[in-house]
Every structure is written in C-alpha cells, then in structure tokens.
Amino acid sequence: MLFYVDSRVLVPRSLIAEVISSHTILQYLPHKKEAQNNVKYILDMCTGSGFLAIMMAHYFPNAIIHAVDISEGALEVAKKNVDKHGLQSRVHLIKSDLFDSLPSGIQYDIIISNPPYVTPDSLASLPLEFKYEPMLALAAGKDGLDFVRRLLTHAFVRPHPSLPSKLSSSKKTKEVKLQTGYLAEEGVMIVECGDRQRESVESIFPNIKFNWLTTSVGNEDVFLVGPKSW
C-alpha cells in the first residue's frame, strides 16, 4: 500500500502494521474463523496519516473504522489517504483529544493505537529523521506513558461525573471498568509503547494481564489486552 505523508505526521513505521498483516489479532477475537467478517467497529486512536486505519479497513471488510487524532494537520493528511484508497464510507475521521469527542453509544470490537510515548531524555537522542516529524506525535510526559495511562483507563471506564477525573489501576477501577467502557466486552485493544517501557506499563496497571506480542524487534513494544486480561 502507498500513503501520502508530510511533516504533519509520522512516517508509517508502526509495529502494529506487522500485527495486522500477520493475522495475530484473530487469535484473540471470539469465533476466530468468522471474526474477520464479523467485526463491526474499530477505533484507531492517534491515527496520524491514517495508514493503520486503512490497513484495518482492508483486513476487516465489514467494519466501520473511527480514525481519531487531535491534530487538524494530521487529519488533513489522513483524508488524502482515505480518499486515495476509496474508503470514505468506512473510515471516518474524527478530531478528538483521545476519547473526549467520540460518538456516544458505540463500543469497539478492536481498538488500536500508536500513541506518543517518547520520554524527554529519549527525544534528545532520536535519529535525525524524527526531527522532521511533529513533536505532538512523539512526546508523552516524563516517563513517556501519559497517553498509555489514559488509553487503558478509558477503554474500560468512560469519563462520568460520578467517577474521579483520573482513575488509577486500583481495585476500585477494576470493579467499575466494564460499566461504560469504549472497548466491547469481548473486544481487544492493541497499543504500541516504547523500548524498555514494558516493566513500567505492568507496574502501573498490576491488575491487567498484558499479552506482549512478538514483532520484528522482539516482544517488548506492543501489548494486547482483551477479555482474558482481568
């Protein structure tokens, strides 16, 4: 597949592309043999150029994909790619700060995300090519996990006036996680994080059983959570 990119988005290099093309996702979905045709809703959070959303649209032919980004520039690039691949009716672009402006009443069979996850120290040592890419798509707080925290929290618990504004991985979070989450009860969520962040992710959310997926660089960079993760 060919995609348009410019300085408003990251160059398509996410390891999640390997997970999609290797059919790994099907192993974790219910009714594996029918899953490819039965998936209805997919969320691509932090879509950037939209290339992962487009890959998912090709792989899950009956799914509607919501491709979300906070950057207007990134969504303009994504629109070029959606139009190029003729997927306007199935890949819907949404401007949102993560889950804040998503359509109500939808739970997603699959959530994928290649969020920002670079620490300040790592930013300084990135290869030259990254200097031409948007900082908004790279930096993620002191430990690089600001976005991963929000993704994991709100996949299982939607923000609600009666709940704390920031939920932790406490027992209380575990008890309410399935009430209003964005992830369907039998859905899966796949997230890319940075090198050497596996231990930190697991320590932040000790109640979650993470499935770390094997890619071309090892098994420390992409995790999957699903129905058997609790």
mmCIF file of C-alpha atoms in Angstrom:
data_model
loop_
_atom_site.group_PDB
_atom_site.id
_atom_site.type_symbol
_atom_site.label_atom_id
_atom_site.label_comp_id
_atom_site.label_asym_id
_atom_site.label_seq_id
_atom_site.Cartn_x
_atom_site.Cartn_y
_atom_site.Cartn_z
ATOM 1 C CA MET A 1 0.000 0.000 0.000
ATOM 2 C CA LEU A 2 1.127 3.538 -0.756
ATOM 3 C CA PHE A 3 0.421 6.509 1.535
ATOM 4 C CA TYR A 4 0.921 10.246 1.394
ATOM 5 C CA VAL A 5 2.911 11.758 4.268
ATOM 6 C CA ASP A 6 4.434 15.130 5.078
ATOM 7 C CA SER A 7 5.808 16.951 8.123
ATOM 8 C CA ARG A 8 2.390 16.966 9.821
ATOM 9 C CA VAL A 9 2.519 13.221 10.548
ATOM 10 C CA LEU A 10 4.905 10.428 11.457
ATOM 11 C CA VAL A 11 6.334 8.275 8.702
ATOM 12 C CA PRO A 12 4.333 4.988 8.717
ATOM 13 C CA ARG A 13 6.547 2.617 10.689
ATOM 14 C CA SER A 14 4.311 1.339 13.490
ATOM 15 C CA LEU A 15 4.885 -2.226 14.612
ATOM 16 C CA ILE A 16 1.109 -2.636 14.768
ATOM 17 C CA ALA A 17 1.201 -2.945 10.974
ATOM 18 C CA GLU A 18 3.075 -6.225 11.460
ATOM 19 C CA VAL A 19 0.419 -7.415 13.905
ATOM 20 C CA ILE A 20 -2.317 -6.666 11.378
ATOM 21 C CA SER A 21 -0.613 -8.330 8.429
ATOM 22 C CA SER A 22 0.343 -11.414 10.455
ATOM 23 C CA HIS A 23 -3.319 -12.141 11.354
ATOM 24 C CA THR A 24 -2.356 -12.171 15.050
ATOM 25 C CA ILE A 25 -5.470 -10.238 16.059
ATOM 26 C CA LEU A 26 -7.781 -13.066 15.006
ATOM 27 C CA GLN A 27 -6.266 -15.376 17.610
ATOM 28 C CA TYR A 28 -7.680 -13.189 20.385
ATOM 29 C CA LEU A 29 -11.160 -12.499 18.969
ATOM 30 C CA PRO A 30 -14.199 -14.700 19.676
ATOM 31 C CA HIS A 31 -15.277 -17.011 16.851
ATOM 32 C CA LYS A 32 -11.885 -16.789 15.184
ATOM 33 C CA LYS A 33 -12.976 -18.226 11.837
ATOM 34 C CA GLU A 34 -15.791 -15.688 11.394
ATOM 35 C CA ALA A 35 -14.124 -12.763 13.177
ATOM 36 C CA GLN A 36 -12.639 -11.169 10.076
ATOM 37 C CA ASN A 37 -16.118 -10.636 8.625
ATOM 38 C CA ASN A 38 -17.982 -10.060 11.909
ATOM 39 C CA VAL A 39 -16.017 -7.128 13.338
ATOM 40 C CA LYS A 40 -18.321 -4.067 13.223
ATOM 41 C CA TYR A 41 -16.461 -1.177 14.837
ATOM 42 C CA ILE A 42 -12.745 -0.416 15.050
ATOM 43 C CA LEU A 43 -11.082 2.566 16.704
ATOM 44 C CA ASP A 44 -7.679 3.808 15.542
ATOM 45 C CA MET A 45 -6.577 6.250 18.214
ATOM 46 C CA CYS A 46 -3.845 8.760 17.271
ATOM 47 C CA THR A 47 -4.302 7.868 13.610
ATOM 48 C CA GLY A 48 -1.756 10.283 12.128
ATOM 49 C CA SER A 49 -1.577 9.564 8.398
ATOM 50 C CA GLY A 50 -4.398 7.048 8.735
ATOM 51 C CA PHE A 51 -2.363 4.157 7.404
ATOM 52 C CA LEU A 52 -3.281 1.741 10.216
ATOM 53 C CA ALA A 53 -6.971 2.600 9.882
ATOM 54 C CA ILE A 54 -6.765 1.914 6.150
ATOM 55 C CA MET A 55 -4.996 -1.392 6.722
ATOM 56 C CA MET A 56 -7.708 -2.404 9.177
ATOM 57 C CA ALA A 57 -10.417 -1.451 6.676
ATOM 58 C CA HIS A 58 -8.875 -3.763 4.097
ATOM 59 C CA TYR A 59 -8.408 -6.604 6.581
ATOM 60 C CA PHE A 60 -11.872 -6.326 8.194
ATOM 61 C CA PRO A 61 -14.083 -5.699 5.147
ATOM 62 C CA ASN A 62 -17.368 -5.132 7.006
ATOM 63 C CA ALA A 63 -16.053 -2.836 9.736
ATOM 64 C CA ILE A 64 -16.529 0.880 10.249
ATOM 65 C CA ILE A 65 -13.297 2.488 11.421
ATOM 66 C CA HIS A 66 -13.146 5.652 13.502
ATOM 67 C CA ALA A 67 -9.733 7.243 12.949
ATOM 68 C CA VAL A 68 -9.054 9.776 15.689
ATOM 69 C CA ASP A 69 -6.440 12.485 16.092
ATOM 70 C CA ILE A 70 -6.196 15.804 17.923
ATOM 71 C CA SER A 71 -4.188 17.380 15.096
ATOM 72 C CA GLU A 72 -6.074 19.117 12.265
ATOM 73 C CA GLY A 73 -2.989 18.772 10.093
ATOM 74 C CA ALA A 74 -2.763 15.049 10.672
ATOM 75 C CA LEU A 75 -6.439 14.602 9.815
ATOM 76 C CA GLU A 76 -5.929 16.530 6.576
ATOM 77 C CA VAL A 77 -3.163 14.086 5.647
ATOM 78 C CA ALA A 78 -5.320 11.141 6.692
ATOM 79 C CA LYS A 79 -8.148 12.422 4.465
ATOM 80 C CA LYS A 80 -5.813 12.392 1.468
ATOM 81 C CA ASN A 81 -5.025 8.749 2.168
ATOM 82 C CA VAL A 82 -8.616 7.721 2.858
ATOM 83 C CA ASP A 83 -9.665 9.349 -0.428
ATOM 84 C CA LYS A 84 -6.747 7.747 -2.268
ATOM 85 C CA HIS A 85 -7.875 4.294 -1.127
ATOM 86 C CA GLY A 86 -11.569 4.973 -1.739
ATOM 87 C CA LEU A 87 -12.613 4.316 1.850
ATOM 88 C CA GLN A 88 -14.621 7.465 2.620
ATOM 89 C CA SER A 89 -17.741 5.461 3.522
ATOM 90 C CA ARG A 90 -15.953 3.240 6.020
ATOM 91 C CA VAL A 91 -13.066 5.210 7.538
ATOM 92 C CA HIS A 92 -14.497 8.160 9.460
ATOM 93 C CA LEU A 93 -12.037 10.831 10.593
ATOM 94 C CA ILE A 94 -12.693 12.417 13.984
ATOM 95 C CA LYS A 95 -10.901 15.288 15.699
ATOM 96 C CA SER A 96 -10.684 14.455 19.394
ATOM 97 C CA ASP A 97 -8.353 14.566 22.373
ATOM 98 C CA LEU A 98 -8.321 10.771 22.746
ATOM 99 C CA PHE A 99 -11.819 9.676 23.808
ATOM 100 C CA ASP A 100 -13.235 13.146 24.559
ATOM 101 C CA SER A 101 -15.282 13.677 21.356
ATOM 102 C CA LEU A 102 -16.114 10.170 20.208
ATOM 103 C CA PRO A 103 -19.667 9.242 19.157
ATOM 104 C CA SER A 104 -21.818 8.092 22.054
ATOM 105 C CA GLY A 105 -23.272 4.625 22.360
ATOM 106 C CA ILE A 106 -20.527 2.756 20.491
ATOM 107 C CA GLN A 107 -18.274 0.058 21.878
ATOM 108 C CA TYR A 108 -15.400 -1.061 19.684
ATOM 109 C CA ASP A 109 -14.555 -4.648 18.798
ATOM 110 C CA ILE A 110 -10.935 -3.581 18.259
ATOM 111 C CA ILE A 111 -9.017 -0.554 19.477
ATOM 112 C CA ILE A 112 -5.548 0.065 18.107
ATOM 113 C CA SER A 113 -3.194 2.886 18.988
ATOM 114 C CA ASN A 114 0.319 4.015 18.255
ATOM 115 C CA PRO A 115 0.283 6.954 20.685
ATOM 116 C CA PRO A 116 3.077 9.331 21.628
ATOM 117 C CA TYR A 117 5.412 7.510 24.025
ATOM 118 C CA VAL A 118 8.820 9.202 23.886
ATOM 119 C CA THR A 119 10.427 10.495 27.082
ATOM 120 C CA PRO A 120 12.254 13.854 27.241
ATOM 121 C CA ASP A 121 15.619 12.081 27.526
ATOM 122 C CA SER A 122 14.887 9.899 24.501
ATOM 123 C CA LEU A 123 13.754 12.861 22.408
ATOM 124 C CA ALA A 124 17.229 14.315 22.566
ATOM 125 C CA SER A 125 18.799 11.169 21.143
ATOM 126 C CA LEU A 126 16.323 10.310 18.398
ATOM 127 C CA PRO A 127 17.707 9.742 14.870
ATOM 128 C CA LEU A 128 17.759 12.778 12.601
ATOM 129 C CA GLU A 129 14.669 11.682 10.647
ATOM 130 C CA PHE A 130 12.471 12.244 13.713
ATOM 131 C CA LYS A 131 13.480 15.913 13.846
ATOM 132 C CA TYR A 132 11.246 16.488 10.815
ATOM 133 C CA GLU A 133 8.210 14.889 12.411
ATOM 134 C CA PRO A 134 5.632 16.563 14.712
ATOM 135 C CA MET A 135 6.584 16.720 18.387
ATOM 136 C CA LEU A 136 2.900 16.328 19.241
ATOM 137 C CA ALA A 137 3.043 12.760 17.910
ATOM 138 C CA LEU A 138 6.162 11.841 19.893
ATOM 139 C CA ALA A 139 6.370 13.385 23.379
ATOM 140 C CA ALA A 140 4.332 11.824 26.203
ATOM 141 C CA GLY A 141 5.411 13.204 29.567
ATOM 142 C CA LYS A 142 8.197 12.400 31.972
ATOM 143 C CA ASP A 143 8.001 8.609 31.615
ATOM 144 C CA GLY A 144 6.522 8.527 28.116
ATOM 145 C CA LEU A 145 3.321 6.863 29.303
ATOM 146 C CA ASP A 146 0.854 9.729 29.723
ATOM 147 C CA PHE A 147 -1.234 8.565 26.778
ATOM 148 C CA VAL A 148 -0.979 4.865 27.601
ATOM 149 C CA ARG A 149 -2.470 5.593 31.038
ATOM 150 C CA ARG A 150 -5.445 7.390 29.513
ATOM 151 C CA LEU A 151 -5.955 4.747 26.841
ATOM 152 C CA LEU A 152 -6.056 1.869 29.299
ATOM 153 C CA THR A 153 -8.242 3.707 31.787
ATOM 154 C CA HIS A 154 -10.932 4.898 29.398
ATOM 155 C CA ALA A 155 -11.035 1.792 27.236
ATOM 156 C CA PHE A 156 -12.690 0.177 30.241
ATOM 157 C CA VAL A 157 -14.297 3.158 32.005
ATOM 158 C CA ARG A 158 -15.812 6.143 30.214
ATOM 159 C CA PRO A 159 -15.430 9.509 31.957
ATOM 160 C CA HIS A 160 -18.533 10.120 34.085
ATOM 161 C CA PRO A 161 -19.434 12.914 36.547
ATOM 162 C CA SER A 162 -19.743 10.405 39.387
ATOM 163 C CA LEU A 163 -16.241 8.988 38.831
ATOM 164 C CA PRO A 164 -12.853 10.552 39.645
ATOM 165 C CA SER A 165 -11.370 12.507 36.747
ATOM 166 C CA LYS A 166 -8.253 10.333 36.831
ATOM 167 C CA LEU A 167 -8.659 6.648 37.584
ATOM 168 C CA SER A 168 -5.737 4.514 38.638
ATOM 169 C CA SER A 169 -5.221 0.778 38.418
ATOM 170 C CA SER A 170 -6.724 0.355 41.889
ATOM 171 C CA LYS A 171 -9.267 -2.220 42.998
ATOM 172 C CA LYS A 172 -11.970 0.425 42.591
ATOM 173 C CA THR A 173 -11.050 0.861 38.929
ATOM 174 C CA LYS A 174 -11.198 -2.872 38.398
ATOM 175 C CA GLU A 175 -14.682 -3.056 39.914
ATOM 176 C CA VAL A 176 -16.228 -0.418 37.613
ATOM 177 C CA LYS A 177 -14.241 -0.990 34.451
ATOM 178 C CA LEU A 178 -16.972 -2.747 32.444
ATOM 179 C CA GLN A 179 -19.814 -0.314 33.182
ATOM 180 C CA THR A 180 -19.309 2.166 30.358
ATOM 181 C CA GLY A 181 -16.031 1.371 28.602
ATOM 182 C CA TYR A 182 -15.267 2.048 24.941
ATOM 183 C CA LEU A 183 -13.962 -1.485 24.424
ATOM 184 C CA ALA A 184 -16.609 -4.160 23.798
ATOM 185 C CA GLU A 185 -16.843 -6.921 26.388
ATOM 186 C CA GLU A 186 -15.126 -9.414 24.057
ATOM 187 C CA GLY A 187 -13.041 -6.807 22.270
ATOM 188 C CA VAL A 188 -9.277 -6.427 22.106
ATOM 189 C CA MET A 189 -7.019 -3.410 22.413
ATOM 190 C CA ILE A 190 -3.556 -3.244 20.861
ATOM 191 C CA VAL A 191 -1.121 -0.497 21.826
ATOM 192 C CA GLU A 192 2.457 0.247 20.834
ATOM 193 C CA CYS A 193 4.754 1.650 23.502
ATOM 194 C CA GLY A 194 8.432 2.479 23.721
ATOM 195 C CA ASP A 195 11.511 0.398 24.138
ATOM 196 C CA ARG A 196 12.057 -0.643 27.771
ATOM 197 C CA GLN A 197 8.582 0.527 28.873
ATOM 198 C CA ARG A 198 7.124 -2.950 29.421
ATOM 199 C CA GLU A 199 8.025 -3.109 33.104
ATOM 200 C CA SER A 200 6.636 0.374 33.742
ATOM 201 C CA VAL A 201 3.348 -0.385 31.981
ATOM 202 C CA GLU A 202 2.867 -3.568 34.011
ATOM 203 C CA SER A 203 3.671 -1.820 37.288
ATOM 204 C CA ILE A 204 1.168 0.993 36.604
ATOM 205 C CA PHE A 205 -1.645 -1.490 35.916
ATOM 206 C CA PRO A 206 -0.835 -4.582 38.015
ATOM 207 C CA ASN A 207 -4.402 -5.933 37.703
ATOM 208 C CA ILE A 208 -4.151 -6.309 33.930
ATOM 209 C CA LYS A 209 -2.697 -9.381 32.253
ATOM 210 C CA PHE A 210 -0.809 -7.985 29.267
ATOM 211 C CA ASN A 211 -0.172 -10.103 26.196
ATOM 212 C CA TRP A 212 3.092 -8.841 24.709
ATOM 213 C CA LEU A 213 3.101 -9.586 21.001
ATOM 214 C CA THR A 214 6.160 -10.688 19.080
ATOM 215 C CA THR A 215 7.276 -8.363 16.281
ATOM 216 C CA SER A 216 10.432 -7.932 14.231
ATOM 217 C CA VAL A 217 12.105 -6.125 17.160
ATOM 218 C CA GLY A 218 11.128 -8.548 19.930
ATOM 219 C CA ASN A 219 8.273 -8.762 22.430
ATOM 220 C CA GLU A 220 8.622 -5.601 24.492
ATOM 221 C CA ASP A 221 6.907 -2.973 22.325
ATOM 222 C CA VAL A 222 3.302 -3.955 21.513
ATOM 223 C CA PHE A 223 0.757 -5.227 24.015
ATOM 224 C CA LEU A 224 -2.738 -6.636 23.653
ATOM 225 C CA VAL A 225 -5.432 -6.685 26.306
ATOM 226 C CA GLY A 226 -8.757 -8.427 25.927
ATOM 227 C CA PRO A 227 -11.466 -10.490 27.629
ATOM 228 C CA LYS A 228 -8.984 -12.686 29.497
ATOM 229 C CA SER A 229 -6.792 -9.834 30.709
ATOM 230 C CA TRP A 230 -8.519 -9.432 34.062
#
